Amino acid sequence: LGLAYISTAAYQHGHDVQIFDPNTTANPYEELESRIISFSPDIIGISLRNIDNQYRIAPCYYYKHFQYLLGKIRETTPNTKIIVGGAGFSMFANKIMERNPSIDFGIYLEGEESLPELLDNLDKPESVRGIYIRTEGKVLFTGFRPLPDFKKLSIPKRDILNITPYLNHMESIGIQTRRGCPLKCTYCNYPQLNGNVLRIRAVKDVCDEIEYLVRQYHIKQFMFADGVFNAPLRHSEEICEEIIKRGLKVKWSAWMELKHIPKHFLLLAIKAGCTSITFSPDAVSQSALNALQKELNEKDVKDSLKLFTGNKDFGDLNVTYSIFVNPPGETFTGILKTILFYLKAKLFLRGRGGPFLNWIRLEPETKAFQYALKKGIIKKHIDLLPDDESDLKNMFYSNPSLRLFDFLIIGMLKFLPMIKKLFSNGRSGYQ
């Protein structure tokens, strides 16, 4: 989605653009080389959305793949300018520029305005705000620029790339209804990356994009790629009402906030095509909810589970909860409540969602990171962008007084799939 927005902006400024997604091919590096040779671009842009998968049990370091990709591009076309952007890049922009001298320019934060401006001013990049450049062998940031007016951005062009590989996966086609986040969750850097004020698209523009994808590409499913879809609630209701009014038969999923889920809205969302919701209460106990600065209480979390397990009106709606293990403010009692909630949700939502557990991946400029430093949970000079993938395990928050329980939950998460597989195999004979 990010590449589609950026490519559309460049295209509208008169540039010839192609998109290559290495995730959609079996031989990404071979195909990349072939595409570079055939297209012979003046500029190659790379989007680094995530640094890693943020999963403590089975970490995957995307940054290392990114560095390998850089090397392959330089091998293929030594003199082509390389521009890097994306949320992952923006989190560590200066470090990434300094550690990867093959990058010529970096786009900081949202690039729909700064990238076209840079492309028009490659001979004087220092005049463009919001980018990283190299001058006299040093990395220089040209200064902050306001975030784009999201309402004025064009619907992203999808014909720049082959959309076919994305059609069978709900999470592969995204639509944004808003950018920015006013919430104050202590572990999250979305407010730094997208601003702490909501920038909301008009309902008509959102539904025009959905209709365009349904009519033009016959998509059957998509996801709302918002941090939180249902706040403000009335805007989300109007989108659902408009989808129904236009007769758009399409399934969709969204991340939602637990505070804004009245029954009438859930029924409206289901009627509009919603088949899957993910909530991020992040904790179950009140002490942890408070420490994470969630605008929730323990009762909100428990009542939501009762709502979805005791109401036939919601049919087969898939409901998922994101819960952190051992976050700031957690207690022994809180750990037990978390385990109990996990098991209850697994039981009552079996076959249609349930909770997933993870640990907080510490990120720069977040309160959780500062708290971890203050409490000595991590070393003072820790590098959150490590050179060695094995160091990723040190990037997660864990309450030191309760670390023993980490092993219990890690064991539970590792063995439950094995037990499930064993029983599944047992139906048709052991293997």
Tab-separated table of C-alpha atoms in Angstrom:
chain	number	residue	atom	x	y	z
A	1	LEU	CA	0.000	0.000	0.000
A	2	GLY	CA	2.802	2.400	0.886
A	3	LEU	CA	4.570	1.713	-2.408
A	4	ALA	CA	1.300	2.270	-4.279
A	5	TYR	CA	0.855	5.697	-2.657
A	6	ILE	CA	4.470	6.701	-3.318
A	7	SER	CA	4.442	5.405	-6.893
A	8	THR	CA	1.198	7.239	-7.612
A	9	ALA	CA	2.713	10.496	-6.382
A	10	ALA	CA	5.795	10.018	-8.598
A	11	TYR	CA	3.639	9.028	-11.588
A	12	GLN	CA	1.488	12.149	-11.220
A	13	HIS	CA	4.654	14.253	-11.421
A	14	GLY	CA	5.503	12.803	-14.807
A	15	HIS	CA	7.826	9.947	-13.869
A	16	ASP	CA	7.789	6.465	-15.405
A	17	VAL	CA	7.314	4.052	-12.494
A	18	GLN	CA	7.442	0.303	-11.967
A	19	ILE	CA	6.915	-1.633	-8.720
A	20	PHE	CA	8.615	-4.900	-7.844
A	21	ASP	CA	7.493	-6.816	-4.746
A	22	PRO	CA	9.993	-9.606	-3.949
A	23	ASN	CA	7.377	-11.312	-1.761
A	24	THR	CA	5.338	-12.310	-4.807
A	25	THR	CA	7.924	-14.387	-6.661
A	26	ALA	CA	9.777	-17.630	-5.976
A	27	ASN	CA	13.123	-16.241	-7.210
A	28	PRO	CA	13.102	-12.620	-6.052
A	29	TYR	CA	16.753	-11.726	-6.605
A	30	GLU	CA	16.932	-13.264	-10.075
A	31	GLU	CA	13.749	-11.498	-11.112
A	32	LEU	CA	14.935	-8.230	-9.562
A	33	GLU	CA	18.120	-8.359	-11.621
A	34	SER	CA	16.108	-9.074	-14.762
A	35	ARG	CA	13.700	-6.196	-14.052
A	36	ILE	CA	16.527	-3.741	-13.424
A	37	ILE	CA	18.290	-4.697	-16.653
A	38	SER	CA	15.113	-4.468	-18.759
A	39	PHE	CA	13.764	-1.239	-17.200
A	40	SER	CA	17.152	0.483	-16.732
A	41	PRO	CA	15.899	2.924	-14.075
A	42	ASP	CA	17.548	6.218	-13.147
A	43	ILE	CA	16.357	5.801	-9.557
A	44	ILE	CA	15.574	2.745	-7.438
A	45	GLY	CA	13.463	3.203	-4.323
A	46	ILE	CA	13.266	0.670	-1.491
A	47	SER	CA	10.556	0.610	1.168
A	48	LEU	CA	11.627	-0.737	4.567
A	49	ARG	CA	8.329	-1.137	6.419
A	50	ASN	CA	9.449	-3.352	9.332
A	51	ILE	CA	12.863	-3.913	10.886
A	52	ASP	CA	11.925	-7.392	12.134
A	53	ASN	CA	8.834	-9.505	12.774
A	54	GLN	CA	8.738	-8.477	16.468
A	55	TYR	CA	8.135	-12.078	17.529
A	56	ARG	CA	10.316	-13.165	20.425
A	57	ILE	CA	9.847	-16.918	20.013
A	58	ALA	CA	10.847	-17.011	16.332
A	59	PRO	CA	12.509	-13.699	15.408
A	60	CYS	CA	13.160	-12.808	11.788
A	61	TYR	CA	15.429	-9.867	10.994
A	62	TYR	CA	14.094	-8.125	7.878
A	63	TYR	CA	16.827	-5.510	8.104
A	64	LYS	CA	19.435	-8.124	7.142
A	65	HIS	CA	17.369	-9.072	4.080
A	66	PHE	CA	17.172	-5.375	3.246
A	67	GLN	CA	20.960	-5.066	3.404
A	68	TYR	CA	21.365	-8.096	1.144
A	69	LEU	CA	18.886	-6.542	-1.286
A	70	LEU	CA	20.938	-3.341	-1.319
A	71	GLY	CA	24.030	-5.328	-2.206
A	72	LYS	CA	22.286	-7.143	-5.072
A	73	ILE	CA	21.038	-3.854	-6.502
A	74	ARG	CA	24.508	-2.317	-6.353
A	75	GLU	CA	25.980	-5.389	-8.064
A	76	THR	CA	23.455	-5.116	-10.875
A	77	THR	CA	23.559	-1.354	-11.384
A	78	PRO	CA	26.509	0.343	-9.634
A	79	ASN	CA	25.655	3.915	-10.660
A	80	THR	CA	21.888	4.071	-10.191
A	81	LYS	CA	20.739	6.334	-7.360
A	82	ILE	CA	19.094	4.488	-4.461
A	83	ILE	CA	16.417	6.081	-2.277
A	84	VAL	CA	15.157	4.360	0.888
A	85	GLY	CA	12.045	5.151	2.906
A	86	GLY	CA	9.321	3.528	4.972
A	87	ALA	CA	8.436	3.372	8.659
A	88	GLY	CA	11.296	1.007	9.505
A	89	PHE	CA	13.789	3.301	7.822
A	90	SER	CA	12.383	6.387	9.566
A	91	MET	CA	12.796	4.754	12.989
A	92	PHE	CA	16.560	4.436	12.451
A	93	ALA	CA	17.127	6.830	9.555
A	94	ASN	CA	20.494	8.255	10.554
A	95	LYS	CA	21.939	4.874	11.597
A	96	ILE	CA	20.775	3.167	8.417
A	97	MET	CA	22.252	5.919	6.255
A	98	GLU	CA	25.587	5.790	8.095
A	99	ARG	CA	25.834	1.984	8.057
A	100	ASN	CA	24.813	1.591	4.412
A	101	PRO	CA	26.852	3.974	2.240
A	102	SER	CA	25.256	2.594	-0.927
A	103	ILE	CA	22.072	4.529	-0.044
A	104	ASP	CA	22.113	7.927	-1.751
A	105	PHE	CA	18.974	9.469	-0.226
A	106	GLY	CA	16.548	8.691	2.584
A	107	ILE	CA	12.907	9.760	2.818
A	108	TYR	CA	11.942	10.537	6.414
A	109	LEU	CA	8.333	9.718	7.396
A	110	GLU	CA	5.620	10.022	4.730
A	111	GLY	CA	7.024	10.603	1.255
A	112	GLU	CA	4.118	11.466	-1.059
A	113	GLU	CA	5.343	15.068	-1.246
A	114	SER	CA	9.063	14.810	-0.480
A	115	LEU	CA	9.859	12.062	-3.024
A	116	PRO	CA	8.483	13.871	-6.126
A	117	GLU	CA	10.172	17.053	-4.939
A	118	LEU	CA	13.479	15.208	-4.571
A	119	LEU	CA	13.132	13.654	-8.035
A	120	ASP	CA	12.709	17.158	-9.452
A	121	ASN	CA	15.724	18.480	-7.526
A	122	LEU	CA	18.387	15.772	-7.696
A	123	ASP	CA	20.967	18.430	-8.542
A	124	LYS	CA	20.158	20.374	-5.343
A	125	PRO	CA	18.678	17.873	-2.845
A	126	GLU	CA	19.586	20.085	0.097
A	127	SER	CA	16.655	22.318	-0.892
A	128	VAL	CA	14.151	19.517	-0.194
A	129	ARG	CA	12.879	19.262	3.377
A	130	GLY	CA	12.322	15.913	5.082
A	131	ILE	CA	15.106	13.878	3.487
A	132	TYR	CA	18.553	12.506	4.297
A	133	ILE	CA	21.390	13.260	1.897
A	134	ARG	CA	25.146	12.827	1.718
A	135	THR	CA	27.396	15.836	1.494
A	136	GLU	CA	31.188	15.749	1.691
A	137	GLY	CA	31.035	12.177	2.967
A	138	LYS	CA	28.648	12.990	5.816
A	139	VAL	CA	24.975	12.207	6.355
A	140	LEU	CA	22.841	15.345	6.566
A	141	PHE	CA	19.154	15.732	7.433
A	142	THR	CA	17.576	18.625	5.555
A	143	GLY	CA	15.011	19.390	8.257
A	144	PHE	CA	11.469	18.465	9.177
A	145	ARG	CA	8.520	19.070	6.907
A	146	PRO	CA	4.792	18.929	7.720
A	147	LEU	CA	3.060	15.624	7.091
A	148	PRO	CA	0.963	15.542	3.891
A	149	ASP	CA	-2.717	16.442	3.943
A	150	PHE	CA	-4.033	12.898	3.743
A	151	LYS	CA	-7.438	14.013	2.455
A	152	LYS	CA	-5.823	15.489	-0.658
A	153	LEU	CA	-3.817	12.421	-1.678
A	154	SER	CA	-5.082	10.588	-4.749
A	155	ILE	CA	-6.408	7.046	-4.626
A	156	PRO	CA	-3.282	4.897	-5.069
A	157	LYS	CA	-2.914	3.389	-8.540
A	158	ARG	CA	-2.969	-0.403	-8.439
A	159	ASP	CA	-2.231	-0.931	-12.128
A	160	ILE	CA	1.442	-0.070	-11.596
A	161	LEU	CA	1.933	-3.620	-10.348
A	162	ASN	CA	0.387	-7.013	-10.966
A	163	ILE	CA	-2.390	-7.260	-8.388
A	164	THR	CA	-3.149	-10.955	-9.001
A	165	PRO	CA	-0.793	-12.398	-6.305
A	166	TYR	CA	-2.552	-10.298	-3.658
A	167	LEU	CA	-6.129	-11.362	-4.390
A	168	ASN	CA	-6.222	-14.520	-2.265
A	169	HIS	CA	-5.049	-13.023	1.032
A	170	MET	CA	-7.155	-10.562	3.018
A	171	GLU	CA	-4.147	-8.831	4.561
A	172	SER	CA	-2.475	-8.322	1.167
A	173	ILE	CA	-4.757	-5.541	-0.083
A	174	GLY	CA	-4.978	-2.590	2.270
A	175	ILE	CA	-7.100	0.547	2.359
A	176	GLN	CA	-6.370	3.438	4.703
A	177	THR	CA	-9.172	5.576	6.101
A	178	ARG	CA	-6.968	7.683	8.358
A	179	ARG	CA	-3.397	8.398	9.405
A	180	GLY	CA	-2.077	9.488	12.778
A	181	CYS	CA	-2.886	8.185	16.248
A	182	PRO	CA	-3.901	10.223	19.334
A	183	LEU	CA	-3.547	7.230	21.681
A	184	LYS	CA	-0.657	7.200	24.140
A	185	CYS	CA	0.276	3.512	24.398
A	186	THR	CA	3.719	3.446	25.997
A	187	TYR	CA	5.268	0.873	23.650
A	188	CYS	CA	4.062	2.324	20.336
A	189	ASN	CA	5.832	4.766	18.018
A	190	TYR	CA	2.944	5.365	15.600
A	191	PRO	CA	2.425	8.908	16.947
A	192	GLN	CA	6.068	9.686	16.104
A	193	LEU	CA	5.830	8.121	12.644
A	194	ASN	CA	2.369	9.309	11.576
A	195	GLY	CA	1.644	12.168	13.953
A	196	ASN	CA	-0.533	12.243	17.071
A	197	VAL	CA	-3.458	13.977	15.345
A	198	LEU	CA	-5.905	12.021	13.208
A	199	ARG	CA	-5.964	12.917	9.500
A	200	ILE	CA	-9.192	11.400	8.234
A	201	ARG	CA	-10.220	10.742	4.640
A	202	ALA	CA	-13.698	11.589	3.417
A	203	VAL	CA	-16.089	8.641	3.535
A	204	LYS	CA	-16.801	9.070	-0.188
A	205	ASP	CA	-13.095	8.831	-1.076
A	206	VAL	CA	-12.643	5.675	1.003
A	207	CYS	CA	-15.658	3.988	-0.567
A	208	ASP	CA	-14.687	5.176	-4.055
A	209	GLU	CA	-11.403	3.303	-3.570
A	210	ILE	CA	-13.182	0.165	-2.348
A	211	GLU	CA	-15.599	0.312	-5.278
A	212	TYR	CA	-12.738	0.862	-7.742
A	213	LEU	CA	-10.977	-2.266	-6.448
A	214	VAL	CA	-14.170	-4.337	-6.470
A	215	ARG	CA	-15.318	-3.267	-9.945
A	216	GLN	CA	-11.923	-3.025	-11.654
A	217	TYR	CA	-10.031	-5.924	-10.075
A	218	HIS	CA	-12.887	-8.035	-8.678
A	219	ILE	CA	-11.290	-8.202	-5.237
A	220	LYS	CA	-13.184	-10.375	-2.767
A	221	GLN	CA	-11.438	-9.229	0.412
A	222	PHE	CA	-9.231	-6.507	1.874
A	223	MET	CA	-8.134	-5.086	5.199
A	224	PHE	CA	-8.484	-1.589	6.592
A	225	ALA	CA	-4.821	-0.731	7.140
A	226	ASP	CA	-5.496	1.653	10.030
A	227	GLY	CA	-3.942	1.442	13.462
A	228	VAL	CA	-7.507	1.712	14.797
A	229	PHE	CA	-10.468	1.646	12.411
A	230	ASN	CA	-13.353	2.451	14.765
A	231	ALA	CA	-12.228	5.728	16.338
A	232	PRO	CA	-13.937	8.069	15.776
A	233	LEU	CA	-16.862	5.695	15.725
A	234	ARG	CA	-19.225	7.788	13.586
A	235	HIS	CA	-16.728	7.936	10.701
A	236	SER	CA	-16.443	4.140	10.715
A	237	GLU	CA	-20.222	3.765	10.855
A	238	GLU	CA	-20.593	6.030	7.826
A	239	ILE	CA	-18.073	3.947	5.867
A	240	CYS	CA	-20.007	0.767	6.684
A	241	GLU	CA	-23.304	2.428	5.741
A	242	GLU	CA	-21.858	3.602	2.420
A	243	ILE	CA	-20.466	0.140	1.587
A	244	ILE	CA	-23.963	-1.283	2.149
A	245	LYS	CA	-25.630	1.533	0.186
A	246	ARG	CA	-23.378	0.903	-2.830
A	247	GLY	CA	-24.031	-2.822	-2.721
A	248	LEU	CA	-20.334	-3.699	-2.513
A	249	LYS	CA	-20.059	-7.415	-1.786
A	250	VAL	CA	-16.596	-7.676	-0.280
A	251	LYS	CA	-15.153	-9.135	2.922
A	252	TRP	CA	-12.816	-7.134	5.118
A	253	SER	CA	-10.883	-7.126	8.378
A	254	ALA	CA	-9.718	-4.356	10.713
A	255	TRP	CA	-7.902	-3.563	13.938
A	256	MET	CA	-10.341	-1.994	16.382
A	257	GLU	CA	-10.355	-0.331	19.781
A	258	LEU	CA	-12.200	-2.115	22.592
A	259	LYS	CA	-13.723	1.100	23.922
A	260	HIS	CA	-15.752	1.688	20.765
A	261	ILE	CA	-17.570	-1.565	20.021
A	262	PRO	CA	-21.282	-1.127	20.754
A	263	LYS	CA	-23.363	-4.032	19.523
A	264	HIS	CA	-25.129	-1.941	16.869
A	265	PHE	CA	-21.778	-1.028	15.289
A	266	LEU	CA	-20.586	-4.629	15.225
A	267	LEU	CA	-23.792	-5.748	13.518
A	268	LEU	CA	-23.450	-2.894	11.020
A	269	ALA	CA	-19.817	-3.842	10.309
A	270	ILE	CA	-20.781	-7.496	9.745
A	271	LYS	CA	-23.552	-6.429	7.368
A	272	ALA	CA	-20.976	-4.319	5.483
A	273	GLY	CA	-18.699	-7.339	5.039
A	274	CYS	CA	-16.547	-7.468	8.178
A	275	THR	CA	-15.410	-11.032	8.859
A	276	SER	CA	-12.439	-10.480	11.177
A	277	ILE	CA	-11.548	-8.057	13.972
A	278	THR	CA	-8.323	-7.759	15.930
A	279	PHE	CA	-8.270	-5.973	19.281
A	280	SER	CA	-5.139	-4.794	21.016
A	281	PRO	CA	-5.930	-4.413	24.723
A	282	ASP	CA	-2.292	-5.546	25.249
A	283	ALA	CA	-2.929	-6.626	28.839
A	284	VAL	CA	-5.600	-8.145	31.054
A	285	SER	CA	-4.751	-6.875	34.551
A	286	GLN	CA	-5.551	-3.309	35.589
A	287	SER	CA	-2.016	-2.569	36.780
A	288	ALA	CA	-0.557	-3.490	33.380
A	289	LEU	CA	-3.299	-1.643	31.487
A	290	ASN	CA	-2.502	1.468	33.519
A	291	ALA	CA	1.249	1.159	32.983
A	292	LEU	CA	0.715	0.776	29.226
A	293	GLN	CA	-1.525	3.884	29.293
A	294	LYS	CA	-4.433	2.015	27.773
A	295	GLU	CA	-7.756	3.801	28.121
A	296	LEU	CA	-9.314	0.537	29.252
A	297	ASN	CA	-10.112	-1.288	32.438
A	298	GLU	CA	-9.996	-4.968	33.264
A	299	LYS	CA	-13.772	-5.246	32.958
A	300	ASP	CA	-13.696	-3.915	29.368
A	301	VAL	CA	-11.417	-6.753	28.303
A	302	LYS	CA	-13.377	-9.503	30.053
A	303	ASP	CA	-16.775	-8.160	28.963
A	304	SER	CA	-15.684	-8.102	25.333
A	305	LEU	CA	-14.939	-11.826	25.451
A	306	LYS	CA	-18.381	-12.468	26.946
A	307	LEU	CA	-19.924	-10.361	24.189
A	308	PHE	CA	-18.356	-12.379	21.396
A	309	THR	CA	-18.793	-15.814	22.937
A	310	GLY	CA	-22.346	-15.383	24.149
A	311	ASN	CA	-24.024	-13.759	21.146
A	312	LYS	CA	-25.232	-15.736	18.143
A	313	ASP	CA	-25.829	-12.510	16.184
A	314	PHE	CA	-22.099	-12.340	15.460
A	315	GLY	CA	-22.111	-15.668	13.641
A	316	ASP	CA	-18.666	-16.736	12.476
A	317	LEU	CA	-16.996	-13.374	13.083
A	318	ASN	CA	-13.286	-13.994	13.681
A	319	VAL	CA	-12.113	-12.210	16.848
A	320	THR	CA	-8.458	-11.935	17.828
A	321	TYR	CA	-6.793	-10.346	20.861
A	322	SER	CA	-3.211	-9.107	20.995
A	323	ILE	CA	-1.831	-9.547	24.528
A	324	PHE	CA	1.656	-8.767	25.832
A	325	VAL	CA	3.448	-11.113	28.187
A	326	ASN	CA	5.057	-9.566	31.252
A	327	PRO	CA	4.651	-5.884	30.258
A	328	PRO	CA	5.360	-2.886	32.530
A	329	GLY	CA	3.117	-2.926	35.579
A	330	GLU	CA	2.506	-6.672	35.458
A	331	THR	CA	2.158	-8.630	38.702
A	332	PHE	CA	2.073	-12.285	39.699
A	333	THR	CA	-1.725	-12.105	39.859
A	334	GLY	CA	-1.778	-10.349	36.492
A	335	ILE	CA	0.249	-13.142	34.893
A	336	LEU	CA	-2.272	-15.694	36.170
A	337	LYS	CA	-5.148	-13.581	34.829
A	338	THR	CA	-3.419	-13.383	31.452
A	339	ILE	CA	-2.961	-17.155	31.265
A	340	LEU	CA	-6.582	-17.727	32.315
A	341	PHE	CA	-7.872	-15.235	29.728
A	342	TYR	CA	-5.708	-16.850	27.055
A	343	LEU	CA	-7.051	-20.328	27.785
A	344	LYS	CA	-10.670	-19.128	28.018
A	345	ALA	CA	-10.450	-17.232	24.740
A	346	LYS	CA	-8.776	-20.192	23.027
A	347	LEU	CA	-11.587	-22.440	24.236
A	348	PHE	CA	-14.593	-20.206	23.526
A	349	LEU	CA	-13.297	-18.715	20.262
A	350	ARG	CA	-11.883	-21.946	18.882
A	351	GLY	CA	-12.087	-22.018	15.129
A	352	ARG	CA	-12.744	-18.293	14.882
A	353	GLY	CA	-9.820	-16.429	16.372
A	354	GLY	CA	-8.565	-16.197	19.923
A	355	PRO	CA	-5.615	-14.438	21.544
A	356	PHE	CA	-2.012	-14.300	20.462
A	357	LEU	CA	0.734	-13.594	22.971
A	358	ASN	CA	3.976	-11.748	22.420
A	359	TRP	CA	6.452	-9.520	24.213
A	360	ILE	CA	6.954	-5.785	23.682
A	361	ARG	CA	9.639	-5.159	21.085
A	362	LEU	CA	11.365	-2.055	22.427
A	363	GLU	CA	11.537	0.799	19.948
A	364	PRO	CA	13.275	4.179	20.095
A	365	GLU	CA	11.516	7.237	21.502
A	366	THR	CA	8.853	5.238	23.336
A	367	LYS	CA	8.025	5.383	27.040
A	368	ALA	CA	8.469	1.624	27.339
A	369	PHE	CA	12.040	1.980	26.081
A	370	GLN	CA	12.772	4.794	28.542
A	371	TYR	CA	11.196	2.780	31.363
A	372	ALA	CA	13.308	-0.268	30.483
A	373	LEU	CA	16.449	1.878	30.583
A	374	LYS	CA	15.468	3.404	33.912
A	375	LYS	CA	14.788	0.002	35.493
A	376	GLY	CA	17.993	-1.514	34.127
A	377	ILE	CA	16.076	-4.067	32.065
A	378	ILE	CA	18.260	-3.200	29.086
A	379	LYS	CA	21.773	-1.797	28.935
A	380	LYS	CA	22.199	1.947	28.676
A	381	HIS	CA	23.933	1.908	25.299
A	382	ILE	CA	21.893	-0.885	23.711
A	383	ASP	CA	21.636	-0.757	19.933
A	384	LEU	CA	18.025	-1.379	18.895
A	385	LEU	CA	19.281	-1.951	15.344
A	386	PRO	CA	21.812	-4.709	16.078
A	387	ASP	CA	24.328	-6.063	13.590
A	388	ASP	CA	23.735	-9.636	14.697
A	389	GLU	CA	20.290	-11.222	14.361
A	390	SER	CA	20.912	-13.242	17.532
A	391	ASP	CA	20.830	-9.977	19.514
A	392	LEU	CA	17.158	-9.468	18.676
A	393	LYS	CA	16.248	-11.559	21.716
A	394	ASN	CA	17.569	-8.725	23.910
A	395	MET	CA	15.204	-6.173	22.358
A	396	PHE	CA	12.065	-7.318	24.186
A	397	TYR	CA	10.655	-5.962	27.436
A	398	SER	CA	10.366	-8.410	30.295
A	399	ASN	CA	9.529	-7.503	33.882
A	400	PRO	CA	12.652	-8.730	35.739
A	401	SER	CA	10.792	-9.819	38.880
A	402	LEU	CA	8.556	-12.136	36.841
A	403	ARG	CA	10.955	-13.449	34.222
A	404	LEU	CA	10.534	-16.993	35.491
A	405	PHE	CA	7.017	-16.914	34.078
A	406	ASP	CA	8.409	-16.059	30.652
A	407	PHE	CA	9.740	-19.593	30.368
A	408	LEU	CA	6.358	-21.015	31.375
A	409	ILE	CA	4.561	-19.034	28.667
A	410	ILE	CA	7.267	-19.649	26.059
A	411	GLY	CA	6.902	-23.366	26.757
A	412	MET	CA	3.122	-23.118	26.514
A	413	LEU	CA	3.290	-21.291	23.174
A	414	LYS	CA	5.772	-23.779	21.758
A	415	PHE	CA	4.037	-26.942	22.932
A	416	LEU	CA	0.386	-26.055	22.262
A	417	PRO	CA	0.831	-26.224	18.446
A	418	MET	CA	2.629	-29.559	18.863
A	419	ILE	CA	-0.233	-30.948	20.952
A	420	LYS	CA	-2.777	-29.595	18.464
A	421	LYS	CA	-0.888	-31.248	15.600
A	422	LEU	CA	-0.706	-34.518	17.527
A	423	PHE	CA	-4.464	-34.618	18.083
A	424	SER	CA	-5.093	-33.519	14.504
A	425	ASN	CA	-2.914	-36.329	13.185
A	426	GLY	CA	-4.636	-38.719	15.533
A	427	ARG	CA	-7.899	-38.381	13.622
A	428	SER	CA	-6.388	-39.993	10.559
A	429	GLY	CA	-3.685	-42.121	12.138
A	430	TYR	CA	-0.381	-41.126	13.737
A	431	GLN	CA	2.565	-40.291	11.514
